[in-house]
Amino acid sequence: MRACSSLHTQRAPAPHGPLAHGLVPAALMPAALVALVFTLAGCGGGSTDSGDGRADAQAVSQPGELTAFVQERLRRLNAQGQLGTAAAGGDLIPTTLMPAAAPAAANAPAARSSTLLQEAGVDEADLLQSDGMHLYTLQAAYGTGATVTPYERGSDGRATRLAAVQLPLDGASSLDTDGMHMSDDHRTLAVIGRAWTMGAPPTSCLEVCASLMPVWMSSSVHVQRVDVSNPAAAALGERVQIDGTLVDSRRIGNQLYVVTTWRPTLAPLVLPANTSAADRDAAIAALRPADLLPRLRRNGGASEPLMAETDCYVRDANASTAVQLTTVTVFDLASTTLARSSRCFVGGTEALYMSASNLYLATTRWTVPTGLVGFSYPAEIRTDIHKFALGSGSVTYRGSGSVAGHLGWDREKTPYRFSEHNGDLRVLSFTGSLGWFMLTDANSVAASPATLTILRERSSDQSLQPVATLPNSTRPGTLGKPGEQVYAVRFLGDRAYVVTFRRTDPLYVLDLANPADPKTVGELEVAGFSEFLFPMPGGQLLGVGRDADSTGRATGLKFALFDVSDPTRPVQRASLSLGAVGSTTALDMSRHGLNLLQMGNVARVALPSILTGSAYADYQHGLLKLEVDSAAGTIRSLGLGGTDGATYAALAQERSLQIGNNVYYLNGGNLSTLSW
C-alpha cells in the first residue's frame, strides 16, 4: 500500500476568478427531485469493507490514475447496460427545480456571547458576528447579492448602522448565504455562500445535453473576503468561486476549511439511450483529467484549475458507482489573496465534523428511490467515514472506516452525531430503513433504532477500526425503548447523553470511559423531549425541545434543566413550557439559532421564537429571553422582545448576540438593540 504524499500547496495568484457542473437529464427527474427534497449528497463516496468493518485505505493519485479509475467504473456500468440510466451529476438542475432564494470598550471588555460551537476553538459560520466593539450581519435576498452590514456599538450599548457592502452575484441568479467567519485579528470576514447560475449545458456534453434540456442551473460555492479593518469603510476583497455544492465549513485560527462536493458532467453518462456500447466506450476512453476535476474563478474572472489530479486520493475499492469528488480547501484568512491548498478524494460527502486536531467526512451509501412516495433506506445501509489530520494550512489523509446505518434526516443535527475523545471517534447512526422525518411520522412510520460505534485509527493500514458498538451481544438493550427514536445526542468528555421519544422523554446517560465497553448507566423519563442539549455549570444540561401530552402528541416549547452530575441518577431540576401546538424557534431552522451567555451561575438564553396561544393560532413573534440558574435550579422567562408578525420562514434568518447588558436581535435584515 502506498503511503500518502505530502500535500501539494497551491498559492493564490494575483486577483482574477470559478464555475460549471454536472447535470440531471430529464428522464431522471424523479430521482433528482428526491435528492433535492431530502438534501442528501450520499450517492457517492461509499467504501467496501472486509466484514470486520475495515475499509480499504486511500492512496494519492499518480498521473493518469484518477482518470483510469473513473474510466474503469464507467466501463463496468457500460458492460452492464447501465450508462443510459446512471445519474450524470447532482450539481446541475433544471430551472423548474431551482430553490427559492429565499462603543468604545470600557476599562474591561463587556462579557459577550458568540456563535454556539460544537467544539471549543472550532468556529462555525453564522449570520451575526462581533468583536465586542462592532457587530456584522449577513443577509441575502433573491436576485441580489448578499449584504454585509457593519454596526458600531456606542457607549450606551446601542448599535448604529454603518455603510453596508453588497456582494456581487457574478452572473448567478441567486446567492444562498451559509454564514461568515471572522479572523482571529477581527480584520477579515469570510462569507460562505452557494450560488445558482442559469446557463447553457457544459461544453463536454453540449449537443446531447442541449437536446435533453436547453436550460440548466449550475451551482458553485463562493468564498468572499471582506476587509473590516476599518468597519466604517468595509470593503470587498478577494472572491473565489469553486465548482460544486457546499457540505460545510469550519475555522481554527486563521485557517478556514471549506468542504465541497462536485459531480462532473461526463459525456458517456448523457449519451442517448440508443447509443451503442462501442460508442459509449469510445467516449469513456476520450475522458481527460480536466473533464473530472472541479475548477475555480477569482473575482469573476476566467476559470482555472482548483487542483491537479495528483492532489486527489483514489480508493482501490468503492461501493458507489457514482462519479463524484469531495474537495477540502484550506484558505488562509491572514492572506489578502486567500492563499489556499486543496485535496480531493473520489466519493461524495454529506457531513463534516471537526475537532481541534482532525477533520472527518462522512457519507451514507444509499440508492436514490424512483419516486417521492415511500422513501426508505436500503436494509443494509452503511456510512463511510474518512479522517484527515489538520496541519499548517493543509490536511493529510489518515484512514477510513464505516459504521452500520445512516446519519438521519436532519442535516442541522448531523455534526452532533460525531465526537472525538482521546483519539477515538464516537458515532451514533440510525440503523433502520424507515424512521421519523417529522414528528407526525410517529403516527404511521416505525421508529429507527440507533447504534453507537467507537472507531480508532490503525495507522498500519490507514483504517478506522471499530473498538466497540452499543447495543452488542453483551449489552443487547436498545438505545431507547422499542418504538422510540433518537431526537438528540450530545457527547461531553467520556459520557454521551441521548434523548429518545414516543410518548415520554427518556434521557439516557452513556458511560464511554472504557471505549471497549460503552454502556448505559442512567435513565430519566419526563414528559416531552429535547432536540438539543447544552452543557451547563455543575454537571447539568439544558434541554430545548417540545412538550407532549399523555398520548405522545407534541404541544408547545419545552425547556428543561437536567442534573447529570451523578450519571446513574439523572434528575430534572426545572422545566418551563411555553406556547401551544405550532410554536417554533430559530433552533428548528439552524443549530445556531440559540444564543447563550453564561453570567456566573445564570445562563442568559436568547432565542428568536414564534409562540401560539392555541393550536396554530394567536401568534406572537419575537426574541424569547430566558434565565437558567444552575445553582437555584430554575428557568425563568423574561418574555418576547421586539415582537411583530413575522412568518415561520423568517426564523431561519434570525439570530441574536449578547454584549454586557444588551442583546442584539437580527430580524428582517435589521439589527435592533434590546436591554436584557
XYZ file of C-alpha atoms in Angstrom:
676
model
C 0.000 0.000 0.000
C 1.404 3.389 -0.948
C 1.865 5.987 1.739
C 0.168 9.354 1.264
C 2.432 12.001 -0.185
C 2.677 15.441 1.385
C 0.028 17.928 0.405
C 0.799 19.938 -2.681
C 0.191 23.582 -1.756
C -1.241 25.980 -4.323
C -0.672 29.637 -3.608
C -3.270 32.033 -4.877
C -2.171 34.106 -7.858
C -2.886 37.797 -8.176
C -6.637 38.517 -8.376
C -8.678 37.217 -11.179
C -11.617 34.267 -10.652
C -14.845 29.651 -10.754
C -17.994 27.713 -12.240
C -19.738 24.878 -14.306
C -21.164 21.486 -13.207
C -22.846 18.051 -13.507
C -26.407 17.511 -14.720
C -29.606 15.550 -14.341
C -31.213 14.570 -17.660
C -34.981 14.988 -17.974
C -35.558 11.231 -17.751
C -34.012 11.171 -14.311
C -36.029 13.981 -12.757
C -37.892 11.905 -10.121
C -34.604 10.734 -8.616
C -33.145 14.224 -8.792
C -36.170 15.633 -7.036
C -35.858 13.098 -4.240
C -32.205 14.014 -3.792
C -33.120 17.703 -3.681
C -36.006 17.305 -1.235
C -34.023 15.223 1.217
C -30.816 17.267 0.623
C -28.728 14.125 0.775
C -25.411 14.123 -1.021
C -24.705 10.482 -0.325
C -24.933 8.980 -3.793
C -21.159 8.608 -3.838
C -18.257 8.014 -1.558
C -19.016 4.554 -0.285
C -16.296 2.092 0.586
C -16.311 -1.647 0.701
C -15.348 -3.442 3.880
C -13.981 -6.864 4.638
C -16.658 -7.944 7.062
C -14.849 -6.811 10.176
C -15.526 -3.126 9.467
C -12.101 -2.478 7.939
C -12.209 -0.166 4.938
C -9.667 -0.162 2.141
C -7.396 2.828 2.555
C -6.972 5.633 0.071
C -3.812 6.413 -1.813
C -2.719 9.614 -3.521
C -3.373 9.512 -7.245
C -0.418 9.225 -9.585
C -0.544 10.907 -13.021
C -3.308 9.283 -15.076
C -4.569 7.169 -12.191
C -7.643 9.253 -11.369
C -8.823 9.176 -14.966
C -8.204 5.447 -15.237
C -10.123 4.866 -12.022
C -13.175 6.720 -13.328
C -12.931 5.104 -16.751
C -12.882 1.617 -15.223
C -16.009 2.434 -13.238
C -17.803 3.737 -16.317
C -16.776 0.683 -18.344
C -18.320 -1.583 -15.722
C -21.569 0.352 -15.991
C -21.373 0.239 -19.762
C -20.883 -3.526 -19.749
C -23.961 -3.855 -17.541
C -26.001 -1.636 -19.832
C -26.490 0.949 -17.070
C -24.889 4.056 -18.528
C -28.158 5.171 -20.047
C -29.772 5.242 -16.611
C -26.882 6.421 -14.420
C -27.287 9.829 -12.851
C -24.882 12.056 -14.703
C -24.491 14.613 -11.975
C -26.127 16.202 -9.000
C -24.913 19.800 -9.147
C -26.941 20.960 -12.137
C -30.710 21.035 -12.020
C -33.390 22.233 -14.471
C -34.738 25.714 -13.824
C -38.075 24.240 -12.721
C -36.326 22.875 -9.615
C -34.407 25.991 -8.763
C -34.586 26.554 -4.983
C -36.289 29.747 -3.844
C -33.769 32.220 -2.621
C -35.090 32.979 -0.390
C -18.881 51.752 21.665
C -15.696 52.091 22.545
C -14.841 49.428 25.062
C -14.942 50.157 28.795
C -11.939 49.623 31.048
C -12.691 45.901 30.990
C -14.385 44.415 27.912
C -18.049 43.589 28.471
C -18.890 39.906 28.572
C -20.221 38.763 25.233
C -21.597 35.669 23.612
C -20.747 34.190 20.249
C -21.936 31.528 17.831
C -22.760 28.287 19.613
C -19.997 25.820 18.801
C -19.969 22.055 19.000
C -16.247 22.005 19.763
C -14.397 24.765 21.613
C -11.984 26.594 19.307
C -13.585 25.246 16.120
C -15.601 28.125 14.674
C -18.743 27.643 12.588
C -20.201 30.060 10.051
C -23.058 32.280 11.247
C -25.120 35.286 10.155
C -24.106 37.535 13.070
C -20.527 38.193 14.226
C -18.909 40.643 16.650
C -15.535 41.691 18.024
C -17.205 43.365 21.022
C -16.963 46.886 19.601
C -18.647 46.239 16.254
C -21.261 43.818 15.005
C -21.679 42.454 11.492
C -24.801 40.988 9.927
C -25.178 38.902 6.785
C -28.401 38.867 4.802
C -29.322 37.591 1.357
C -32.259 38.405 -0.896
C -33.350 36.594 -4.046
C -31.999 38.184 -7.206
C -29.398 40.316 -5.439
C -26.083 39.576 -3.837
C -25.768 39.081 -0.105
C -25.210 42.148 2.068
C -22.730 42.531 4.921
C -23.695 45.375 7.247
C -21.344 46.696 9.983
C -22.731 48.269 13.158
C -20.846 50.322 15.751
C -21.632 49.802 19.409
C -21.922 53.122 21.244
C -21.113 53.927 24.862
C -24.789 53.367 25.686
C -24.649 49.938 24.062
C -26.848 50.911 21.115
C -25.810 49.558 17.710
C -25.572 52.193 14.972
C -25.646 51.071 11.352
C -22.635 51.850 9.152
C -22.266 51.618 5.380
C -23.201 48.191 4.035
C -21.261 46.164 1.472
C -23.099 44.172 -1.180
C -21.516 41.009 -2.540
C -21.568 40.596 -6.334
C -23.531 37.762 -7.925
C -21.063 37.264 -10.796
C -23.888 36.276 -13.113
C -25.591 33.958 -10.633
C -29.364 34.017 -10.287
C -29.180 33.857 -6.514
C -26.722 33.537 -3.666
C -27.764 31.447 -0.678
C -25.566 32.522 2.237
C -24.439 29.887 4.715
C -22.769 32.345 7.091
C -19.497 34.125 7.724
C -16.331 33.575 9.735
C -14.268 36.284 11.440
C -10.491 36.069 11.526
C -8.644 35.969 14.824
C -7.460 39.564 14.464
C -11.043 40.735 13.687
C -9.862 42.424 10.474
C -11.360 39.960 7.994
C -14.749 38.388 7.388
C -15.077 35.388 5.083
C -18.592 34.932 3.710
C -19.585 31.425 2.615
C -22.371 31.122 0.059
C -23.938 28.852 -2.526
C -24.767 30.339 -5.920
C -27.107 29.131 -8.629
C -26.431 30.180 -12.202
C -28.646 29.785 -15.246
C -26.823 28.951 -18.437
C -26.157 26.600 -21.295
C -25.103 22.981 -20.685
C -21.359 22.355 -20.190
C -19.278 22.029 -23.334
C -18.362 18.419 -22.502
C -21.903 17.342 -23.403
C -23.223 20.480 -25.089
C -25.036 18.903 -28.047
C -26.518 15.977 -26.139
C -27.458 17.967 -23.053
C -28.996 20.788 -25.057
C -31.262 18.305 -26.793
C -32.441 16.952 -23.444
C -32.859 20.216 -21.560
C -31.822 23.556 -23.089
C -31.552 25.493 -19.792
C -29.600 24.356 -16.744
C -28.867 25.609 -13.258
C -25.273 25.147 -12.151
C -24.098 25.530 -8.574
C -20.891 26.872 -7.107
C -19.543 27.746 -3.686
C -18.493 31.345 -3.011
C -15.855 32.429 -0.509
C -15.800 36.225 -0.285
C -13.225 38.122 1.777
C -14.489 41.366 3.330
C -11.908 43.760 4.800
C -13.284 45.180 8.068
C -10.025 46.598 9.430
C -11.928 49.905 9.205
C -15.558 48.910 9.882
C -16.846 52.307 8.776
C -15.360 51.649 5.335
C -15.719 47.887 4.924
C -14.512 46.794 1.506
C -14.767 43.733 -0.714
C -11.582 41.743 -1.122
C -10.643 38.548 -2.927
C -13.538 36.398 -4.125
C -13.281 32.718 -5.035
C -15.928 30.512 -6.646
C -15.484 26.739 -6.579
C -17.439 24.305 -8.746
C -19.845 22.182 -6.735
C -22.107 22.286 -3.729
C -21.265 23.164 -0.142
C -21.012 20.499 2.537
C -19.916 22.767 5.397
C -17.080 24.953 6.689
C -15.048 25.355 9.871
C -12.318 27.723 11.103
C -9.423 27.290 13.510
C -7.343 30.405 13.980
C -6.900 31.941 10.538
C -7.259 28.616 8.712
C -10.662 28.312 7.018
C -11.681 24.798 5.912
C -14.318 24.621 3.162
C -15.649 21.236 2.039
C -17.449 20.911 -1.295
C -18.702 18.095 -3.500
C -18.554 18.008 -7.283
C -20.199 15.823 -9.900
C -18.636 16.378 -13.286
C -20.830 16.304 -16.362
C -19.374 13.447 -18.379
C -20.364 12.820 -21.971
C -20.550 8.986 -21.552
C -23.278 9.431 -18.954
C -25.597 11.575 -21.054
C -25.403 9.946 -24.463
C -28.802 8.971 -25.928
C -30.222 5.671 -24.717
C -29.785 4.078 -28.162
C -26.033 4.825 -28.286
C -24.061 1.664 -28.978
C -21.803 0.155 -26.324
C -18.812 0.756 -28.607
C -19.601 4.462 -28.945
C -20.017 4.750 -25.198
C -16.672 3.026 -24.698
C -15.051 5.466 -27.112
C -16.489 8.382 -25.118
C -15.091 6.854 -21.935
C -11.652 6.449 -23.490
C -11.677 10.116 -24.528
C -12.002 11.373 -20.940
C -9.180 13.517 -19.587
C -8.377 14.791 -16.057
C -9.747 18.222 -16.965
C -13.149 16.588 -17.534
C -13.231 15.257 -13.976
C -11.802 17.940 -11.706
C -13.643 20.984 -10.322
C -12.400 24.429 -11.258
C -12.454 27.883 -9.708
C -12.803 31.511 -10.692
C -11.314 34.518 -8.967
C -13.198 37.802 -8.783
C -15.475 36.783 -11.634
C -12.553 36.114 -13.963
C -11.623 33.175 -16.150
C -11.951 29.601 -14.998
C -8.766 27.936 -13.758
C -7.905 24.564 -12.164
C -8.705 24.172 -8.490
C -6.149 21.366 -8.194
C -4.235 18.751 -10.137
C -5.241 15.092 -10.409
C -2.272 14.247 -8.189
C -3.929 16.214 -5.375
C -6.627 13.544 -5.087
C -6.914 10.337 -3.098
C -8.167 7.349 -5.085
C -9.862 4.386 -3.462
C -8.865 0.930 -4.653
C -12.375 -0.218 -3.767
C -15.506 1.905 -3.634
C -19.071 0.768 -3.034
C -20.554 3.605 -5.042
C -20.857 3.654 -8.822
C -21.394 7.413 -8.919
C -18.656 9.688 -10.214
C -18.358 12.318 -7.525
C -15.441 14.159 -5.894
C -15.188 15.728 -2.453
C -12.773 18.617 -2.011
C -11.257 20.098 1.148
C -9.856 23.578 0.510
C -7.928 25.387 3.249
C -7.865 29.195 2.982
C -5.521 31.486 4.892
C -7.616 34.377 6.204
C -4.435 36.317 7.023
C -3.717 36.421 3.280
C -5.306 39.232 1.279
C -5.392 36.862 -1.710
C -6.975 33.991 0.250
C -3.958 31.753 -0.292
C -5.177 28.164 -0.395
C -4.412 24.490 -0.708
C -6.816 21.754 -1.830
C -7.211 17.996 -1.586
C -9.892 15.780 -3.062
C -10.971 12.159 -2.857
C -13.260 10.119 -5.068
C -16.687 9.904 -3.479
C -19.368 12.132 -2.042
C -19.793 13.619 1.411
C -22.898 14.659 3.312
C -21.489 15.547 6.738
C -18.488 17.326 8.227
C -17.292 17.004 11.811
C -14.108 18.651 13.023
C -12.187 18.509 16.284
C -9.200 20.671 17.169
C -6.896 18.080 15.559
C -8.803 16.208 12.860
C -11.423 16.607 10.174
C -13.905 13.830 9.444
C -16.062 13.466 6.333
C -18.960 11.034 6.199
C -21.393 9.827 3.595
C -24.160 7.278 3.686
C -24.233 4.660 0.952
C -27.707 4.699 -0.478
C -29.658 4.232 -3.689
C -31.847 7.094 -4.870
C -35.504 5.970 -4.842
C -37.516 6.153 -8.047
C -40.243 8.363 -6.549
C -41.148 10.513 -3.621
C -43.678 8.114 -2.110
C -42.491 5.515 0.373
C -38.936 6.818 0.717
C -36.739 4.403 2.647
C -33.087 3.496 3.014
C -31.767 0.092 1.933
C -31.911 -2.508 4.697
C -28.126 -2.999 4.867
C -27.076 0.614 4.525
C -23.698 1.761 5.894
C -21.979 5.109 6.385
C -18.366 5.633 5.323
C -16.103 7.942 7.328
C -12.760 9.434 6.252
C -10.290 11.017 8.668
C -7.861 13.828 7.825
C -5.277 15.300 10.205
C -5.052 19.086 10.337
C -1.710 20.688 9.559
C -0.428 24.165 8.932
C -2.651 25.150 6.020
C -3.165 21.548 4.914
C -4.963 18.294 5.553
C -3.387 14.835 5.478
C -5.352 11.643 4.966
C -5.199 9.247 7.941
C -7.705 6.489 7.327
C -11.228 5.320 6.502
C -13.842 3.148 8.147
C -17.548 2.507 8.132
C -20.429 2.142 10.579
C -23.802 0.484 10.259
C -26.749 2.679 9.345
C -27.166 6.251 8.197
C -26.889 9.751 9.681
C -30.587 10.565 9.939
C -32.920 13.049 8.363
C -31.949 16.394 9.883
C -28.796 17.865 8.349
C -28.540 20.530 11.086
C -28.119 17.808 13.698
C -25.759 15.598 11.718
C -22.492 17.032 13.164
C -23.703 16.227 16.676
C -23.786 12.530 15.764
C -19.960 12.629 15.955
C -17.422 13.281 18.671
C -13.683 12.726 19.057
C -12.267 11.984 22.507
C -8.763 10.786 23.374
C -8.162 9.953 19.714
C -11.298 7.827 19.285
C -14.269 8.795 17.130
C -17.731 8.120 18.546
C -20.606 7.920 16.030
C -24.334 7.496 16.589
C -26.151 6.229 13.494
C -29.701 5.188 12.603
C -29.907 1.540 11.608
C -33.491 1.281 10.339
C -34.565 1.628 6.714
C -37.534 3.707 7.897
C -37.800 6.393 10.548
C -39.388 9.678 11.510
C -38.591 12.567 9.226
C -41.185 14.731 11.012
C -42.961 14.373 14.351
C -46.200 13.389 12.625
C -44.420 10.357 11.128
C -44.546 8.750 14.582
C -48.226 8.021 13.947
C -47.641 5.919 10.858
C -43.943 5.016 10.448
C -41.828 2.649 12.515
C -39.084 4.312 14.556
C -35.495 3.712 13.536
C -33.229 2.038 16.095
C -29.827 3.615 16.745
C -26.300 2.263 17.178
C -23.269 3.792 18.853
C -19.921 2.883 17.258
C -16.468 3.778 18.567
C -13.720 3.897 15.921
C -9.950 4.043 16.391
C -7.297 4.815 13.792
C -4.978 1.968 12.806
C -2.029 3.557 11.059
C -0.610 0.285 9.720
C -3.287 0.097 7.035
C -4.855 3.595 7.230
C -8.168 2.353 8.560
C -10.619 3.305 11.267
C -11.278 0.142 13.220
C -14.372 -0.458 15.374
C -13.446 -0.724 19.046
C -16.991 -1.368 20.241
C -20.657 -0.886 19.429
C -23.782 -0.430 21.529
C -26.038 -2.411 21.535
C -23.850 -5.528 21.387
C -24.061 -9.197 22.346
C -23.009 -8.451 25.926
C -25.248 -5.392 26.267
C -28.154 -6.066 23.883
C -30.505 -3.393 25.239
C -31.565 -0.830 22.653
C -30.775 2.882 22.856
C -34.263 3.816 23.924
C -37.311 1.657 24.417
C -38.858 -0.220 21.476
C -40.801 2.206 19.307
C -38.738 5.225 20.354
C -36.382 7.185 18.116
C -33.350 9.308 18.991
C -34.005 13.050 18.893
C -30.863 14.469 20.480
C -27.365 13.283 21.285
C -24.559 15.214 22.931
C -21.088 13.855 23.621
C -19.246 15.529 26.504
C -15.920 14.030 27.538
C -16.292 10.363 28.432
C -20.074 10.497 28.517
C -22.859 10.734 25.983
C -26.410 11.918 26.569
C -29.130 10.544 24.322
C -32.773 11.628 24.165
C -35.403 9.401 22.545
C -39.143 9.985 22.221
C -42.524 8.431 21.550
C -44.797 9.263 24.495
C -42.264 10.418 27.089
C -38.732 11.818 27.007
C -36.206 9.254 28.207
C -32.809 10.839 28.801
C -30.106 8.177 28.754
C -26.602 8.652 30.161
C -23.912 6.567 28.445
C -20.568 5.842 30.113
C -17.816 5.842 27.460
C -14.841 5.941 29.843
C -13.872 2.458 28.660
C -14.099 2.683 24.861
C -14.146 -1.109 24.593
C -17.227 -1.354 26.804
C -19.689 1.528 26.341
C -22.778 1.169 28.494
C -25.961 2.881 29.576
C -25.680 3.810 33.271
C -28.602 6.191 33.864
C -32.112 6.883 32.633
C -34.748 9.548 33.287
C -38.311 9.726 31.958
C -40.145 13.044 31.730
C -42.882 14.461 29.515
C -41.940 15.805 26.092
C -38.480 15.600 24.525
C -35.302 17.585 23.939
C -33.971 18.151 20.422
C -30.773 19.889 21.557
C -28.734 19.556 24.746
C -26.407 22.293 26.007
C -23.848 21.901 28.850
C -24.446 23.971 31.984
C -22.236 24.513 35.081
C -22.258 21.953 37.866
C -22.684 18.873 35.695
C -26.031 19.971 34.269
C -27.668 20.100 30.848
C -30.203 22.457 29.287
C -32.609 20.651 27.002
C -34.586 22.545 24.357
C -37.409 20.813 22.522
C -41.138 20.144 22.732
C -43.605 19.328 25.453
C -46.059 16.482 24.855
C -49.357 15.207 26.216
C -50.070 11.715 27.554
C -50.661 10.368 24.034
C -47.236 11.474 22.795
C -48.670 14.419 20.810
C -46.166 17.263 20.721
C -47.513 20.566 22.012
C -45.612 23.769 22.844
C -41.955 24.517 23.506
C -40.210 22.967 26.482
C -37.013 23.958 28.284
C -35.618 21.563 30.896
C -32.666 21.665 33.286
C -31.178 18.236 33.964
C -28.686 17.391 36.706
C -26.418 14.634 35.391
C -23.599 15.074 37.912
C -24.458 11.567 39.117
C -24.660 9.678 35.826
C -26.573 6.811 37.426
C -29.334 9.098 38.709
C -30.140 11.914 36.259
C -32.707 14.372 37.649
C -34.869 17.057 36.058
C -34.413 20.100 38.320
C -36.661 22.507 36.420
C -38.826 22.766 33.342
C -40.705 25.513 31.533
C -43.359 25.080 28.828
C -44.336 27.946 26.535
C -46.868 28.258 23.736
C -49.163 25.710 22.163
C -49.078 23.470 19.096
C -47.393 25.307 16.232
C -44.881 27.161 18.393
C -41.385 27.087 16.933
C -37.945 28.676 17.271
C -34.904 29.560 15.181
C -33.285 26.445 16.626
C -35.717 24.440 14.495
C -34.159 26.082 11.431
C -30.499 26.258 12.411
C -28.289 24.814 15.138
C -27.011 28.385 15.558
C -30.463 29.807 16.306
C -29.945 29.853 20.072
C -27.625 32.316 21.804
C -26.275 31.765 25.313
C -24.173 33.882 27.677
C -23.044 32.418 30.994
C -23.008 35.039 33.780
C -21.874 33.262 36.944
C -24.483 30.658 37.785
C -27.033 32.192 35.419
C -27.153 31.383 31.729
C -28.941 34.044 29.701
C -30.600 32.402 26.714
C -31.913 34.360 23.720
C -33.914 32.552 21.060
C -35.986 34.001 18.167
C -39.370 32.336 18.534
C -42.971 32.175 17.401
C -45.373 31.289 20.212
C -49.005 30.313 19.669
C -51.790 30.967 22.181
C -53.754 27.996 20.886
C -53.103 25.365 18.225
C -51.691 27.189 15.180
C -53.413 30.447 16.204
C -52.813 33.638 18.184
C -49.224 34.035 17.003
C -46.609 36.111 18.807
C -43.178 36.546 17.289
C -40.006 37.989 18.775
C -36.870 37.300 20.741
C -37.555 34.992 23.672
C -35.325 35.654 26.691
C -34.760 33.081 29.419
C -32.604 32.909 32.531
C -31.401 29.471 33.631
C -29.988 29.443 37.166
C -27.975 26.262 37.586
C -27.388 26.938 41.308
C -31.012 27.591 42.216
C -32.312 25.063 39.692
C -34.755 27.420 37.982
C -35.749 28.510 34.481
C -37.399 31.931 34.169
C -38.930 33.547 31.085
C -38.441 37.281 30.536
C -40.945 37.178 27.668
C -40.690 38.125 23.999
C -38.914 41.298 22.851
C -39.242 43.110 19.536
C -42.482 41.352 18.626
C -44.077 41.514 15.194
C -45.977 39.247 12.828
C -43.111 37.531 11.006
C -43.569 34.119 9.386
C -42.038 30.739 10.166
C -39.646 31.116 7.230
C -38.218 34.337 8.685
C -36.828 32.472 11.692
C -34.153 30.849 9.528
C -32.526 34.264 9.050
C -32.878 35.449 12.651
C -30.044 35.496 15.186
C -29.130 37.161 18.466
C -25.929 38.082 20.294
C -25.280 39.422 23.798
C -22.745 42.013 24.951
C -22.905 43.179 28.552
C -26.495 44.007 29.451
C -27.608 44.327 25.839
C -28.930 41.738 23.457
C -28.788 42.394 19.714
C -31.570 40.913 17.608
C -31.178 40.314 13.865
C -34.703 40.333 12.490
C -35.874 41.082 8.955
C -32.380 42.131 7.925
C -32.183 44.792 10.644
C -30.267 44.711 13.915
C -32.116 46.067 16.921
C -30.712 46.753 20.398
C -32.666 45.436 23.375
C -31.907 45.667 27.070
C -31.676 42.337 28.809
